[in-house]
Coordinates of C-alpha atoms and ligand atoms in Angstrom, one line a residue:
X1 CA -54.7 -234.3 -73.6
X2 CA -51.9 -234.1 -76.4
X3 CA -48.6 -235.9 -75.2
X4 CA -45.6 -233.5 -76.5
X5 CA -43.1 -235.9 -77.6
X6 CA -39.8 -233.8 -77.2
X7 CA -36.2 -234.4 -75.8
X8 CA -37.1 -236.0 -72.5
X9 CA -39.4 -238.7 -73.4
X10 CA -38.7 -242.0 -72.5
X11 CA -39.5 -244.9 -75.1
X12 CA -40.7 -248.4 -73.8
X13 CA -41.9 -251.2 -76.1
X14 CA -42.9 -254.3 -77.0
X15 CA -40.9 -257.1 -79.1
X16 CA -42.8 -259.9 -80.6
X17 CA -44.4 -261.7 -83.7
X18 CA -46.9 -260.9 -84.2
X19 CA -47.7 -257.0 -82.1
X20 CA -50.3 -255.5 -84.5
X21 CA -53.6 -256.5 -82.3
X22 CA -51.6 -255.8 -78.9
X23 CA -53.4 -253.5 -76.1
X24 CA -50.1 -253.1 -74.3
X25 CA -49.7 -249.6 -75.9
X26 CA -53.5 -248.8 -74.5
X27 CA -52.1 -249.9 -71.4
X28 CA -48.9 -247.5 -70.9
X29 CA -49.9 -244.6 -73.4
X30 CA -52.5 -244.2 -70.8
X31 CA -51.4 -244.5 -67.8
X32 CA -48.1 -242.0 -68.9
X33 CA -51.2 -239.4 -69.8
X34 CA -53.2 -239.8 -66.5
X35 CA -49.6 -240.2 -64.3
X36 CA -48.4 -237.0 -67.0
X37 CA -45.4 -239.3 -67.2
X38 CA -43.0 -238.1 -70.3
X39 CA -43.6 -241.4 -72.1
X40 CA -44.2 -243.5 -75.0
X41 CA -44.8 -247.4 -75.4
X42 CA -44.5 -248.8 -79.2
X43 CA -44.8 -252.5 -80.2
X44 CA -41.8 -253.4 -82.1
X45 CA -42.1 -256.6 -84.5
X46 CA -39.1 -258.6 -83.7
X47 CA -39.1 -261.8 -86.7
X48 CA -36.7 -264.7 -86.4
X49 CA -36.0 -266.6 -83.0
X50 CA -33.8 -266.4 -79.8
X51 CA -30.3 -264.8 -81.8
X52 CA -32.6 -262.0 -83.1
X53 CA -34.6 -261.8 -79.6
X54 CA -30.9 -261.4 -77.9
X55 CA -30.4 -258.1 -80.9
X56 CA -33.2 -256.8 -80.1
X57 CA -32.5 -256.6 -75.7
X58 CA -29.2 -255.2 -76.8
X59 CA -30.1 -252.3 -79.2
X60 CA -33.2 -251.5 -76.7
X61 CA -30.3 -250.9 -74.3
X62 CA -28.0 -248.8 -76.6
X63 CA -31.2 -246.8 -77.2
X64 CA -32.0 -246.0 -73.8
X65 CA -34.9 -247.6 -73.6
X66 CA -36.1 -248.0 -70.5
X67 CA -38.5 -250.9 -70.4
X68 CA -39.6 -253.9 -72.7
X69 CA -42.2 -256.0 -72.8
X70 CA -42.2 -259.6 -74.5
X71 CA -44.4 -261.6 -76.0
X72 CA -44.7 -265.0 -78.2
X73 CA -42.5 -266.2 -79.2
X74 CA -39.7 -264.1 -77.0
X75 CA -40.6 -264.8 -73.6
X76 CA -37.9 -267.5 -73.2
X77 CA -35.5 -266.1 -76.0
X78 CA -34.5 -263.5 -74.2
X79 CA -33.3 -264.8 -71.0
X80 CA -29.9 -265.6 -71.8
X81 CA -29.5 -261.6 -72.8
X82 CA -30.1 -260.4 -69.5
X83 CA -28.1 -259.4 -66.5
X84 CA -30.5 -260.4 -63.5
X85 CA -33.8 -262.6 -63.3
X86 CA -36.6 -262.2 -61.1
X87 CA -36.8 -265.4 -58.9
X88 CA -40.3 -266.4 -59.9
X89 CA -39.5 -265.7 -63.3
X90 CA -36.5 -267.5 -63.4
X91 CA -38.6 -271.0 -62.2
X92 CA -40.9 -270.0 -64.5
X93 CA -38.4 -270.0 -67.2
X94 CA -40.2 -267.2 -68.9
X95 CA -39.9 -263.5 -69.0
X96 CA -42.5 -260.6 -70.4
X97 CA -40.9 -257.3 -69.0
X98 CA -37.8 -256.3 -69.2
X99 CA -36.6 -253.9 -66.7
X100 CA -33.8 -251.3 -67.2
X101 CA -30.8 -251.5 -64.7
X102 CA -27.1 -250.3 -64.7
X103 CA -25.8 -252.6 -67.0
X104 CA -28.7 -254.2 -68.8
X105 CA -32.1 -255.5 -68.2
X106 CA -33.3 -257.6 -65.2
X107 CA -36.3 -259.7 -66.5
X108 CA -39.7 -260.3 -64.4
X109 CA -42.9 -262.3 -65.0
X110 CA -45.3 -260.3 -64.3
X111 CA -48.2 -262.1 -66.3
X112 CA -48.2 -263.9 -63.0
X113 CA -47.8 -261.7 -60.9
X114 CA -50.6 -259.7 -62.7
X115 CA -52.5 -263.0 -62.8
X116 CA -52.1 -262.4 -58.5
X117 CA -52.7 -259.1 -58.4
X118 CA -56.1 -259.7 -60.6
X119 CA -57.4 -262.3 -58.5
X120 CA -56.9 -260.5 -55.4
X121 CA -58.7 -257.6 -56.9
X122 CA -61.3 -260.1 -57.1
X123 CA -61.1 -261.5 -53.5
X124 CA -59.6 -264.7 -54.8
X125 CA -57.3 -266.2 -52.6
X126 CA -54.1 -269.0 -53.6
X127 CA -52.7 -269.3 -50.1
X128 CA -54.1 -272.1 -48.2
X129 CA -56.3 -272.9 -51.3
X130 CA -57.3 -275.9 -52.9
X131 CA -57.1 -275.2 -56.8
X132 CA -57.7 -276.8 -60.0
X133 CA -55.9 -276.2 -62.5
X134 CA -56.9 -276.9 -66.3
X135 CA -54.1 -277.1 -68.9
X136 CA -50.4 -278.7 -69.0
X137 CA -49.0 -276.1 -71.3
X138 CA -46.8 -272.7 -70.9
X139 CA -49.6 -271.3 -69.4
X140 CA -50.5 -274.2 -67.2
X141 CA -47.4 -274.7 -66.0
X142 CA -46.7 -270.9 -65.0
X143 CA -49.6 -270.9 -63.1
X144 CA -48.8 -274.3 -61.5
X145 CA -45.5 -272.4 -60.0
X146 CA -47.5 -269.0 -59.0
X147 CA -49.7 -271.1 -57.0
X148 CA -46.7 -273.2 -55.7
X149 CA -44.8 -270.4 -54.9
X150 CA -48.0 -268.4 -53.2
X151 CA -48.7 -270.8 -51.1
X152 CA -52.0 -273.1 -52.7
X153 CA -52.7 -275.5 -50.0
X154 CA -52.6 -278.4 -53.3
X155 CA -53.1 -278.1 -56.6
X156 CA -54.6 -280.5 -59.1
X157 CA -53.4 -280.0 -63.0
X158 CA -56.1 -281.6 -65.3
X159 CA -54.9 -281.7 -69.0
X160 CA -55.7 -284.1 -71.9
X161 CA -52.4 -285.8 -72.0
X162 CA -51.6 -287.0 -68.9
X163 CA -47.5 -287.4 -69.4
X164 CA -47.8 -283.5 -69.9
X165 CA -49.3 -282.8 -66.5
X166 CA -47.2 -285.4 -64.6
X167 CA -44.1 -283.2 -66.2
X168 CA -45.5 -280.1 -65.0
X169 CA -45.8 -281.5 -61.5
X170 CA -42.7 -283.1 -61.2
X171 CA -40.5 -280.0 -62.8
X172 CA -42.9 -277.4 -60.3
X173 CA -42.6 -279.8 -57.0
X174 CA -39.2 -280.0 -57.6
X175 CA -38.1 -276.2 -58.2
X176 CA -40.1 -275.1 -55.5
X177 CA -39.5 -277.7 -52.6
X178 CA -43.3 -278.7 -52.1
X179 CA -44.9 -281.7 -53.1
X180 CA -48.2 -279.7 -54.2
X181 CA -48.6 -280.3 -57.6
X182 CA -51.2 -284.0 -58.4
X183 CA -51.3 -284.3 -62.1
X184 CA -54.6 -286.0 -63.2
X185 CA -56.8 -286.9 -66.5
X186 CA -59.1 -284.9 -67.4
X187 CA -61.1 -287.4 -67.1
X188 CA -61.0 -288.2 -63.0
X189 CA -62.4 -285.1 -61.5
X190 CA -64.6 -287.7 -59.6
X191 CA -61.2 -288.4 -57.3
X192 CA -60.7 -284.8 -56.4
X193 CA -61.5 -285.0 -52.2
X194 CA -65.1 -283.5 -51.0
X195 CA -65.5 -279.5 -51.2
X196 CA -65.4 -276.8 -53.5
X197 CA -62.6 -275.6 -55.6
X198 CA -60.7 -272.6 -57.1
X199 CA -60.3 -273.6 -61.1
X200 CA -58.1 -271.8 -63.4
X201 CA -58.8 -272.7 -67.3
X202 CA -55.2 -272.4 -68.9
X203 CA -55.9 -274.5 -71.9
X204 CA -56.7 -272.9 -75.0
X205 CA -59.8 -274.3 -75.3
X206 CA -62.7 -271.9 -75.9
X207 CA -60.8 -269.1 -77.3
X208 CA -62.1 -267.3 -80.1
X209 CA -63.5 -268.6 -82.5
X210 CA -64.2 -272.0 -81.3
X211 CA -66.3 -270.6 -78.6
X212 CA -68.9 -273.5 -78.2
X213 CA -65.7 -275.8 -76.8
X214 CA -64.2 -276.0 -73.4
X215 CA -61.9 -279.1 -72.0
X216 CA -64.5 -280.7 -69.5
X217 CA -68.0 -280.4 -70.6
X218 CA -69.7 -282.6 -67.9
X219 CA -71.9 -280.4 -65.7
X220 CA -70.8 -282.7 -62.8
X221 CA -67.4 -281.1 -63.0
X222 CA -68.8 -277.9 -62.5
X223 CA -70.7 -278.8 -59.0
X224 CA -66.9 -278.8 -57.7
X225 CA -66.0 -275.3 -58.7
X226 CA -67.1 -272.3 -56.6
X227 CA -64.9 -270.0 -58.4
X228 CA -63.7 -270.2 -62.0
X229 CA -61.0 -268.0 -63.5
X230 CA -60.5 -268.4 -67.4
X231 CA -57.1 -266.4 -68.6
X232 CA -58.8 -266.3 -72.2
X233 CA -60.5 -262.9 -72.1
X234 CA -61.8 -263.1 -76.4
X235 CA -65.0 -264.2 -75.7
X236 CA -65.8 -262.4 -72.2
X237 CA -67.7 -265.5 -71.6
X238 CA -66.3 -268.9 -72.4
X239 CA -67.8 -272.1 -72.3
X240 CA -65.8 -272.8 -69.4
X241 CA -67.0 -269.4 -67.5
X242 CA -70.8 -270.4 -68.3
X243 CA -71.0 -273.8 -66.7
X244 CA -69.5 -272.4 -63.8
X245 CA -71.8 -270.1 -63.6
X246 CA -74.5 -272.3 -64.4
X247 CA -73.8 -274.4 -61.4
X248 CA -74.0 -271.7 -59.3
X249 CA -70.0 -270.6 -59.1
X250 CA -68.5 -266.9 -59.9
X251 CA -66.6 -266.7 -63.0
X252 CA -64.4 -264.3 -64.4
X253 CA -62.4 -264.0 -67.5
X254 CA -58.4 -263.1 -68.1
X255 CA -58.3 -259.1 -69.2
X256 CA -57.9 -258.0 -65.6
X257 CA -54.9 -260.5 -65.3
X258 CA -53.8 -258.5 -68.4
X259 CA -54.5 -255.2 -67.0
X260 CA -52.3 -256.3 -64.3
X261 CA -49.6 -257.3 -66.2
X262 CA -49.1 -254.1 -67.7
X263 CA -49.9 -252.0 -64.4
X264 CA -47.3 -253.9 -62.4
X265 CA -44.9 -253.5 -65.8
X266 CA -45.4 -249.8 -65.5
X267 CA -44.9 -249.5 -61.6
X268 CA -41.2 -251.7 -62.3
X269 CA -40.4 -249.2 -64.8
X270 CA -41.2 -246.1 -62.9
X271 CA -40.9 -246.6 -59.6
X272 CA -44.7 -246.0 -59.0
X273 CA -47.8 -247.3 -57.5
X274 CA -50.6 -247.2 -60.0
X275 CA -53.8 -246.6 -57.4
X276 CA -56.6 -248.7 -57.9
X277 CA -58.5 -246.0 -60.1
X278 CA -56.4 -245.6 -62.2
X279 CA -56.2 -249.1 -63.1
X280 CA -59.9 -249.0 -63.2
X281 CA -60.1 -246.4 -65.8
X282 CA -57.1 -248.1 -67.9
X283 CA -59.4 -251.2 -68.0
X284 CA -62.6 -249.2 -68.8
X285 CA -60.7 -247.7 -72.3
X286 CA -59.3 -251.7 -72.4
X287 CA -63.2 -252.9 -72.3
X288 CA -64.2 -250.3 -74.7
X289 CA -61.6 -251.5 -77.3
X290 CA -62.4 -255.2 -77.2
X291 CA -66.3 -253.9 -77.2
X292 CA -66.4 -256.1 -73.5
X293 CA -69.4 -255.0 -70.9
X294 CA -68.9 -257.0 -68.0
Ligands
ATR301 P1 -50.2 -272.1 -73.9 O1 -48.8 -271.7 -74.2 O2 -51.3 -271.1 -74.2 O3 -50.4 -272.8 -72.6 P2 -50.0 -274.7 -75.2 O4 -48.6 -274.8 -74.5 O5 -50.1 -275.0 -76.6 O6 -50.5 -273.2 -75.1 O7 -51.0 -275.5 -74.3 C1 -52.3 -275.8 -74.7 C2 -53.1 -276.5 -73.6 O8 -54.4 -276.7 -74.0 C3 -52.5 -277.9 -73.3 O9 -52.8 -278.2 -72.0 C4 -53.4 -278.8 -74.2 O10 -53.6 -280.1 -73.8 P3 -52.5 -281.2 -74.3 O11 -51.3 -281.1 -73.5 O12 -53.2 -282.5 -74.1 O13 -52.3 -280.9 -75.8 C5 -54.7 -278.1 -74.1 N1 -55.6 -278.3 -75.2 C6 -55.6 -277.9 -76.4 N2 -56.6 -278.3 -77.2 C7 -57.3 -279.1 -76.3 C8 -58.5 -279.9 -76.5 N3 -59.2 -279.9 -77.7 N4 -59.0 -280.6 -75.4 C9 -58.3 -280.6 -74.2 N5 -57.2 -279.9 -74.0 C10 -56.7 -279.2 -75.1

């Protein structure tokens, strides 16, 4: 069906360097044609750093626009150019929607919240779980305060560099009162306790084209895992996802997590609930673009 583009439609977007291979306009453009929602989502390049981020929020609000999305290298740029912060993204310390209120833009993380939502879609569970996670970076350490703040039972961040992961711990302990956070080398998954663990692979290990790579390589490390959760999605199958799977543990990969993060974008910017069928046939189009079966 043919979208008219006439005097009512509302314009959401994207700012970031680069936008051209993004799937967030797949995402909305969809769901504004199945939800017939008078709508359109562009990507808008945004060069330069956190002074050009901030001109960008502004003219998006002079323009009307009703909803942003951000990505590398904006997420924490625009902070300071907001009127209100979502709590979790404010711990976070990173933002990728922007969401239109009187006055200016409250800003939300909802690649973890999406993150969630994915994994529950999934039956995975954070509260009361014990969960591994792999990486010390940006997206380590936002997934360090999702499961923090939902409620993992404790949490053990592996990455290469240890100082890295004993930051993360210390910085997410802190800002969210628990003391659930163990940083640990990647090296001493032997000291994990007895049972089987959730593991999410935040490193950046594995991702296209270095596909043959993944930070542990040990099939021992993979006895411990019954569930494995990789946010790379390019391949659909990483290292990482195989030897989980080859030990006998589910795997899944990250474009669910970024299905989410768009839905739950959309639903902030329109007041909506996007049902769970939609969703499912906004990821079949997402699967068909990145040629994905499973
Ligand atoms: P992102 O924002 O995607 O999280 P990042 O902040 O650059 O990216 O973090 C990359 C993560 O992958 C880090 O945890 C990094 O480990 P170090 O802190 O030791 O650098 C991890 N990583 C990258 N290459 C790696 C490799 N070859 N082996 C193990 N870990 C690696």
């Amino acid at each position: 069906m043919e979208m008219e583009i006439n005097g009512r439609t509302r314009v959401c977007g994207l700012i970031g360097n680069p936008v051209e291979h993004t799937l967030s306009p797949l995402i909305h453009n969809t769901l504004a044609e199945k939800l017939s929602h008078n709508l359109v989502y562009v990507p808008f390049l945004v060069e330069g750093g956190e002074k050009e981020a901030g001109q960008a929020v502004r003219g998006a609000y002079a323009l009307n626009v009703l909803g942003m999305n951000v990505t590398v290298p904006h997420k924490e740029h625009v902070i300071p150019y907001l009127t209100e912060l979502d709590d979790l993204a404010d711990k976070i310390g990173a933002v990728n929607t922007l969401v239109r209120t009187e006055g200016g833009y409250k800003g939300y993380n909802t690649d973890m919240t999406g993150l969630y939502r994915a994994m529950s879609s999934e039956g995975i569970r954070i509260e009361g779980e014990d969960i591994i996670v792999l990486g010390a970076g940006g997206a380590a350490r936002a997934v360090a305060f999702l499961c923090a703040s939902y409620g993992a039972k404790q949490v053990w961040l592996f990455n290469r560099t240890i100082e890295k992961a004993e930051q993360v711990a210390e910085e997410v302990n802190a800002k969210t009162g628990r003391e659930c956070i163990r940083p640990m080398r990647l090296s001493d998954y032997a000291m994990l306790p007895e049972g089987k663990f959730l593991a999410i692979q935040c490193t950046s290990v594995g991702l296209y084209p270095n596909v043959e790579q993944a930070a542990i390589v040990d099939a021992a490390f993979y006895e411990r895992i019954h569930t494995g959760y990789d946010l790379i999605y390019r391949p659909a199958e990483t290292r990482f996802m195989r030897m989980v799977r080859e030990a006998g543990g589910k795997a899944y990969h990250g474009l669910k997590m970024l299905l989410y993060q768009g839905v739950i974008a959309y639903e902030l910017w329109n007041q909506v609930e996007v049902p769970d069928e939609l969703a499912d046939e906004v990821y079949k189009r997402m699967k068909e673009e990145m040629g994905i079966e499973a």
